[in-house]
XYZ file of C-alpha atoms in Angstrom:
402
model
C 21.086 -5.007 27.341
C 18.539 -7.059 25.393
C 16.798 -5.339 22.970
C 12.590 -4.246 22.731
C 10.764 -6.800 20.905
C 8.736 -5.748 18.557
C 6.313 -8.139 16.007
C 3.908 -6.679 12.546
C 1.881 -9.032 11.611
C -0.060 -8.484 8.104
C -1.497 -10.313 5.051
C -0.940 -7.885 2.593
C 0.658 -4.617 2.664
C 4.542 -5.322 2.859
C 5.392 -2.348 0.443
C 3.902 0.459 3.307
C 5.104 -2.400 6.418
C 8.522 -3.144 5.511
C 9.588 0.222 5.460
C 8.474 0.783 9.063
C 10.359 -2.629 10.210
C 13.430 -1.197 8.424
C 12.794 2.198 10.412
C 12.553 0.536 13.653
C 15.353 -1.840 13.375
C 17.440 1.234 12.824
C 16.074 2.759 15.903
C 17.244 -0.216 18.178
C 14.275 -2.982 17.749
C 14.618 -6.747 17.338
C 11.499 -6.861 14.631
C 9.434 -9.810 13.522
C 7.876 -9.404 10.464
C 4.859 -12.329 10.437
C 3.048 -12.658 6.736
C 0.021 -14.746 6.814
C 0.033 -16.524 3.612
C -2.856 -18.270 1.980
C -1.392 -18.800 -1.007
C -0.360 -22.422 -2.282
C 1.588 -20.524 -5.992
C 5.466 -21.821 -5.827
C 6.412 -17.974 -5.249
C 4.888 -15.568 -3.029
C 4.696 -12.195 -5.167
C 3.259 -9.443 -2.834
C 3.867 -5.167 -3.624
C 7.766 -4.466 -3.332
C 7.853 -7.991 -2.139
C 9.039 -11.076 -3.556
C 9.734 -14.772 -2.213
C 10.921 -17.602 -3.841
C 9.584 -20.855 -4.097
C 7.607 -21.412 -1.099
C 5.855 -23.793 -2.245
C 7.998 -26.718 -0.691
C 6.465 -24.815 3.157
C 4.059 -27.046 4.973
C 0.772 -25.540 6.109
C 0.937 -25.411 9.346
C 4.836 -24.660 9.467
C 7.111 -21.459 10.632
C 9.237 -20.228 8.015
C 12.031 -17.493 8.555
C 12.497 -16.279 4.939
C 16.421 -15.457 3.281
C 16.853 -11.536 3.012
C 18.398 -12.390 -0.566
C 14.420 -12.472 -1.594
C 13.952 -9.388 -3.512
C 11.864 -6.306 -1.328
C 14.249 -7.904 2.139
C 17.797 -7.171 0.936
C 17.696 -3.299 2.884
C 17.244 -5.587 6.306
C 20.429 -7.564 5.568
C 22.345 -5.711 8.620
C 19.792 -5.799 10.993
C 20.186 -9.353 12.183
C 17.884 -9.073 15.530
C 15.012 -8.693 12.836
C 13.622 -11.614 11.350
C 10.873 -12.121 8.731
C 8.618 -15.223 8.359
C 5.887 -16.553 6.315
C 3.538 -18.499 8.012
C 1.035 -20.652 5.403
C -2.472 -21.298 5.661
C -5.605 -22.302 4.027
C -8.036 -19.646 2.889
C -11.000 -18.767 5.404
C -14.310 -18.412 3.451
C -16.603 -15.626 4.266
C -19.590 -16.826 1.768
C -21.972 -19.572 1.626
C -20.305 -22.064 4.263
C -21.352 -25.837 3.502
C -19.976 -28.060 5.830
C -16.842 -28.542 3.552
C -16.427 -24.608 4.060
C -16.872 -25.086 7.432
C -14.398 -27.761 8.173
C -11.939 -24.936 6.339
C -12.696 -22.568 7.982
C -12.590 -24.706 11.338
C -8.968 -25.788 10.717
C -7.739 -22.234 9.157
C -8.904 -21.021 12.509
C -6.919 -23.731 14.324
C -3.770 -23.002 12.073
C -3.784 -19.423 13.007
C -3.896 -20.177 16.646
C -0.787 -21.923 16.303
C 0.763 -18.830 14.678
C -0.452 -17.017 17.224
C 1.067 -19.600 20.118
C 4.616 -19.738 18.220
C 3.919 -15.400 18.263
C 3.351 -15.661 22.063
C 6.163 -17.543 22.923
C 8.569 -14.325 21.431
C 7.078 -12.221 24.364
C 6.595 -9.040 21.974
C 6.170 -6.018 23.938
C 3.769 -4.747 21.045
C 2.291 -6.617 18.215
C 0.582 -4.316 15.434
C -2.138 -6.211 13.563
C -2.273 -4.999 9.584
C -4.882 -6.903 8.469
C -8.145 -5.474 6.593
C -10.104 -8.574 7.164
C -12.653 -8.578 10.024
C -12.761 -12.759 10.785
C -8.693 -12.971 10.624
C -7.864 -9.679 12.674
C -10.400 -11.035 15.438
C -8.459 -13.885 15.580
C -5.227 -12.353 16.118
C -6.882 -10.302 18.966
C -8.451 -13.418 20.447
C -5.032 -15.130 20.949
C -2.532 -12.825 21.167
C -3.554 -12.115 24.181
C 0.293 -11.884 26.098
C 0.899 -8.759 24.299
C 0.151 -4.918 23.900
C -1.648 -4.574 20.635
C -2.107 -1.645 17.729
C -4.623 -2.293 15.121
C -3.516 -0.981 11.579
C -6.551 0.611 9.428
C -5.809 1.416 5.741
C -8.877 1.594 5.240
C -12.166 2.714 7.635
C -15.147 2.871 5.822
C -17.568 0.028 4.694
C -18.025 1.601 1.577
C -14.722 5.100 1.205
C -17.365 6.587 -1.464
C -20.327 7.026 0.782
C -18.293 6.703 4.023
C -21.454 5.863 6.515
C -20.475 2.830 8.209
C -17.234 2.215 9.561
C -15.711 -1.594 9.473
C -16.526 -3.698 11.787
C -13.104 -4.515 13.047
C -12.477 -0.973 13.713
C -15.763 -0.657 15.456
C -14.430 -3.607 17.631
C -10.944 -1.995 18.300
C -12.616 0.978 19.068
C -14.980 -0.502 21.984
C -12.029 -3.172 23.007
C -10.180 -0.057 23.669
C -6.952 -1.320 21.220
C -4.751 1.283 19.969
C -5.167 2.089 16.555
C -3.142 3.382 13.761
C -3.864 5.590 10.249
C -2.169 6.719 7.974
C -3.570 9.925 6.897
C -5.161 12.704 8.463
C -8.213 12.451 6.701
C -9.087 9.358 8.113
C -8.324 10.317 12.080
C -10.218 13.438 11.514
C -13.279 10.985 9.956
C -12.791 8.278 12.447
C -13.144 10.899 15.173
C -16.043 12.365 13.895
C -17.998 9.501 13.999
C -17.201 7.445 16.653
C -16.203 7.946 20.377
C -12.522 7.600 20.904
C -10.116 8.092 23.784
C -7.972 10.678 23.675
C -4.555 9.036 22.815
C -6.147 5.705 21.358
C -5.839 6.695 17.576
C -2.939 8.741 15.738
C -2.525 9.541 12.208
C 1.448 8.157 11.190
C 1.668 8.422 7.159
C 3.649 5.941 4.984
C 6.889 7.287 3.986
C 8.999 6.394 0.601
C 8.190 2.570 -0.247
C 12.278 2.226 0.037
C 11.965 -1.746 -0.973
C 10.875 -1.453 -4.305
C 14.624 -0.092 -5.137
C 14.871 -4.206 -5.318
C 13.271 -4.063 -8.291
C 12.879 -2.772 -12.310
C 15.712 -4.219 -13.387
C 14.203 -5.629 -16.502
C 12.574 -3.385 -19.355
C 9.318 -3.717 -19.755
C 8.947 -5.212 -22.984
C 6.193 -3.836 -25.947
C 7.112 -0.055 -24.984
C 10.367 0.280 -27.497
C 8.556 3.466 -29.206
C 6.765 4.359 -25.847
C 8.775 7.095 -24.742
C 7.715 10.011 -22.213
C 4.224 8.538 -21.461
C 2.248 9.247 -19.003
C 1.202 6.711 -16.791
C -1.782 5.436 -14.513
C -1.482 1.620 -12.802
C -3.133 -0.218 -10.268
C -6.231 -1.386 -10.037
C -8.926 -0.755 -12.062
C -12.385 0.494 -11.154
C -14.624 2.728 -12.070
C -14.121 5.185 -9.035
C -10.147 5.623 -10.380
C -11.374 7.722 -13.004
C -10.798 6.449 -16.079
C -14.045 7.577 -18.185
C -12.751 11.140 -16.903
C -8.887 10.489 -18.315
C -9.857 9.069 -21.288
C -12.090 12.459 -22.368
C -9.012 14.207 -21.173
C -6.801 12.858 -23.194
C -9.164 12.785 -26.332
C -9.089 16.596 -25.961
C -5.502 17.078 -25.375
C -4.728 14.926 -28.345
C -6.683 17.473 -30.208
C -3.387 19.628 -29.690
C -0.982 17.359 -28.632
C -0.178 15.009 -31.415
C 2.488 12.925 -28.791
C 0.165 12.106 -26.088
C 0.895 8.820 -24.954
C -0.769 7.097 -21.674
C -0.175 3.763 -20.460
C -3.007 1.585 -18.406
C -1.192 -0.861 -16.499
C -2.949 -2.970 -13.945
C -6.074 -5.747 -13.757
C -9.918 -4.763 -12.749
C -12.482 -3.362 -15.234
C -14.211 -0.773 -16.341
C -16.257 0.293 -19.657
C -14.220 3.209 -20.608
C -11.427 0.262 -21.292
C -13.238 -0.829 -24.329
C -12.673 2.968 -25.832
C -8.956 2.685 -24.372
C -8.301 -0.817 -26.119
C -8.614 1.103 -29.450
C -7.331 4.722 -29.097
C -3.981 4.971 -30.881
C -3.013 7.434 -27.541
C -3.562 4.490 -25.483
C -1.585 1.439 -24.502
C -3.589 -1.013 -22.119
C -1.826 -3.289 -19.915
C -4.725 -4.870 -18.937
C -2.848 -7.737 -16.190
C -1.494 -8.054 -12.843
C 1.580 -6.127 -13.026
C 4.833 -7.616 -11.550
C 7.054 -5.758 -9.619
C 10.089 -5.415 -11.651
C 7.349 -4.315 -14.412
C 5.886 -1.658 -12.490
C 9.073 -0.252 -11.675
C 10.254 -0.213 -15.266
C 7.179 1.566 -16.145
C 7.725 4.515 -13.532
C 10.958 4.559 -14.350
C 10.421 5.200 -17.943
C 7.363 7.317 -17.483
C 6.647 10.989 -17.452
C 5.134 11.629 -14.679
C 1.814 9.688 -13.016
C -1.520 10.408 -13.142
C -4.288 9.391 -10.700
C -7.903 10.531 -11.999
C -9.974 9.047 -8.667
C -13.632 10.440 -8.104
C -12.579 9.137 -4.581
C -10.263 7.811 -2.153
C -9.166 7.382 1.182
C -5.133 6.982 1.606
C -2.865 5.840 -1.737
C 0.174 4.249 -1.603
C 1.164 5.459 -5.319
C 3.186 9.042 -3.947
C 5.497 6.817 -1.886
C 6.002 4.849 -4.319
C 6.274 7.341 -7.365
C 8.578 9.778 -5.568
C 11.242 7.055 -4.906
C 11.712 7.377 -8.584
C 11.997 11.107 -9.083
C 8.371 11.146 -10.599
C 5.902 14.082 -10.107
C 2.252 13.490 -10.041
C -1.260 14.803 -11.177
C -3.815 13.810 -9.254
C -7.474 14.770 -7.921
C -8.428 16.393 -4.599
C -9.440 13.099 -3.018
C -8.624 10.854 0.096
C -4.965 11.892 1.123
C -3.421 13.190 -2.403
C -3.806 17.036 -1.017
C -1.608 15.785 1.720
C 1.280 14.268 -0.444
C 1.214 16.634 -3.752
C 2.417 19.908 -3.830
C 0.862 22.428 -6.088
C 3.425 23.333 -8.462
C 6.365 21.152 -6.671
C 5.746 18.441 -7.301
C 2.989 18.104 -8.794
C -0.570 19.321 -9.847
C -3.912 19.088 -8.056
C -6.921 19.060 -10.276
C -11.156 18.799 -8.979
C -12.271 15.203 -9.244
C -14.651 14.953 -12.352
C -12.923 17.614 -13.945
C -12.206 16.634 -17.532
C -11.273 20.286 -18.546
C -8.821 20.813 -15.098
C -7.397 17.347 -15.712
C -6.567 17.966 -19.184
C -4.860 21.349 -18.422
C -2.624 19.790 -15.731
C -1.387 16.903 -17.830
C -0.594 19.587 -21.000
C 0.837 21.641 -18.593
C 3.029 19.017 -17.522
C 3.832 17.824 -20.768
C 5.001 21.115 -22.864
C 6.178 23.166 -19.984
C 9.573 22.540 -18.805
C 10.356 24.989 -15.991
C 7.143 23.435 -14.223
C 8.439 19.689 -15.022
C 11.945 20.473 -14.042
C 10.974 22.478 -10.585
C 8.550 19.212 -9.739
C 11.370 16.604 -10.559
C 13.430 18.797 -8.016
C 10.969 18.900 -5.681
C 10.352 15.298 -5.454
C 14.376 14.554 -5.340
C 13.564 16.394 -1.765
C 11.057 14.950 -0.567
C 11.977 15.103 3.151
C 12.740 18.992 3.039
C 8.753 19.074 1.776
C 7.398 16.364 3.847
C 9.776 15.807 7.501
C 7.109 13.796 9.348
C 7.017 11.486 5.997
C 10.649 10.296 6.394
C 11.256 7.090 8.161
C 13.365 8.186 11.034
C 10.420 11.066 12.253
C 7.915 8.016 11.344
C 9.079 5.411 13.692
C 9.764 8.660 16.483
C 6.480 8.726 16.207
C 5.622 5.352 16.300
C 7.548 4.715 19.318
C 6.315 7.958 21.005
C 2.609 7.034 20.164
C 2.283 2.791 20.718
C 5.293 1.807 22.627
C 6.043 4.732 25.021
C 2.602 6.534 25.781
């Protein structure tokens, strides 16, 4: 009997996506994994994803990609799934001349074609992760042969104000497309403000980010006497927090000689002028490979998220992989994914005093530290509906059965 097709299309995201493709090959599904590439670097370097040198691909062309590329190898027995990179060029969205409007004329062509080769696959279901309004619009317009799901990681216009929702999830909404989240919060927002049928939105979390175990092989070099830190990365902005962790840490050095924090990721904010000097501080002020970030974690404490706000993160599915509690503000879906006291602490965002108890506490008190590193070891026992086998139940139940 022939199996259910299934495609996932995205540009970004493969750390959160390949861990559902894994989860529904398992469950019986030929998978094709699609990545939009508009990149012309000789490697594509995504999160927990790595291909090498793709720079000899035509734009234009169909690629299936080796599962020897570092972020694939856990899809290695699942033959009927296949992943491809598709290249290219980058659509504009500002100040079109008519150069920027021949580009964006023949990027619009080129992703018709991917659409046509898509097509020709007869997916029973494609799901469409893709943030950006003018290239998920063109995946609806053309891939027209199949069911579709639209994949939102994030809703709002603006997560900090949260008034106006996107306008491709506006247009899923009215088109009447399925649509998926990936935290509670945001159904429970998106259903408060707009008008949604009853079964056309469901909430299915990420689990573990399983394909990073490709990766941290290497030591991160310039942290020899760097032991025990604690440590923040991604990107930088000022809504992560960062003024608020610094004063934290000023006052917990006060009484903690050994505080040690590392700042690893690119973006800016003003507070990293005060970090660049404080002895307590090292600032990894960069992109941040792969097999970097997962030296750091591995190496690390435990990880600290300061946000003022948020909407979903990533960084607990990707922390917990590596036995790695967390302390972290009562934003977005954190409250969902720590523990109090299992496996990690919750502090009030904007809380310098709260924030600077929770990290002492998890730095001098080992009973807490020990019972949080247990917790996270089982992570399934605390979160079921977060491992991938109750995920793509879900999935299935929700987008390909209802």
């Amino acid at each position: 009997m022939d199996k259910k097709k299934l495609a996932i299309v995205s540009t970004s995201f493969p750390e959160s996506t390949l861990g559902l493709v894994m989860a529904m090959a398992k469950r019986g599904y030929a998978v094709g994994y699609y990545i939009l590439s508009m990149s012309h670097k000789s490697s594509l370097v995504m999160p927990a994803l790595e291909i090498i040198d793709s720079s000899k691909w035509r734009i234009g062309e169909m690629v299936e990609v080796s599962k020897q590329n570092k972020g694939l190898h856990g899809l290695q027995t699942y033959p009927d799934t296949h992943v491809y990179v598709y290249r290219s060029i980058p659509m504009r969205r500002k100040g079109l001349s008519i150069v920027g409007r021949l580009q964006n004329a023949i990027a619009k062509w080129l992703i018709a074609r991917m659409c046509y080769f898509m097509n020709s696959q007869k997916y029973e279901l494609v799901d469409i992760v893709i943030q950006r309004d003018d290239i998920s619009s063109l995946f609806a317009k053309h891939l027209s042969q199949s069911h579709l799901v639209f994949s939102f990681h994030e809703i709002w216009h603006d997560h900090q104000t949260r008034q106006r929702l996107l306008p491709q999830v506006e247009r899923a909404i009215t088109n009447g497309h399925k649509i998926r989240l990936f935290s509670d919060t945001a159904l429970r927002d998106l259903r408060q403000h707009a008008s949604l049928g009853e079964k056309q939105a469901a909430s299915i979390p990420f689990g573990l980010f399983s394909s990073y175990n490709d990766f941290g092989t290497d030591r991160f070099r310039g942290l020899t006497d760097w032991g025990n830190y604690i440590l923040y990365f991604g990107s930088i902005h000022p809504y992560k927090g960062l003024s608020i962790l610094t004063e934290a840490v000023r006052r917990l050095a006060q009484r903690e000689t050994e505080v040690k924090v590392v700042i690893a990721g690119s973006g800016y904010d003003q507070c990293l002028n005060t970090i660049a000097t404080d002895e307590h501080f090292l600032l990894i002020n960069r992109f941040i490979t792969n097999d970097e970030l997962i030296s750091l974690i591995r190496r690390c404490r435990f990880v600290v998220c300061p946000y003022l706000s948020a909407s979903q993160s990533g960084i607990p599915s990707t922390v917990y992989l590596f036995g790695k509690p967390i302390v972290a503000t009562r934003v977005g879906a954190f409250p969902q994914m720590v523990i109090e006291g299992e496996t990690g602490l919750l502090v009030t965002p904007d809380s310098v005093e709260e924030l600077e108890e929770a990290m002492g506490r998890m730095m001098a008190d080992e009973v807490l530290y020990n019972r949080c590193v247990a917790g996270v070891a089982e992570f399934e026992k605390y979160f079921p509906e977060r491992s991938w086998t109750c995920i793509a139940k879900t999935y299935e139940q929700h987008f390909i059965n209802s």
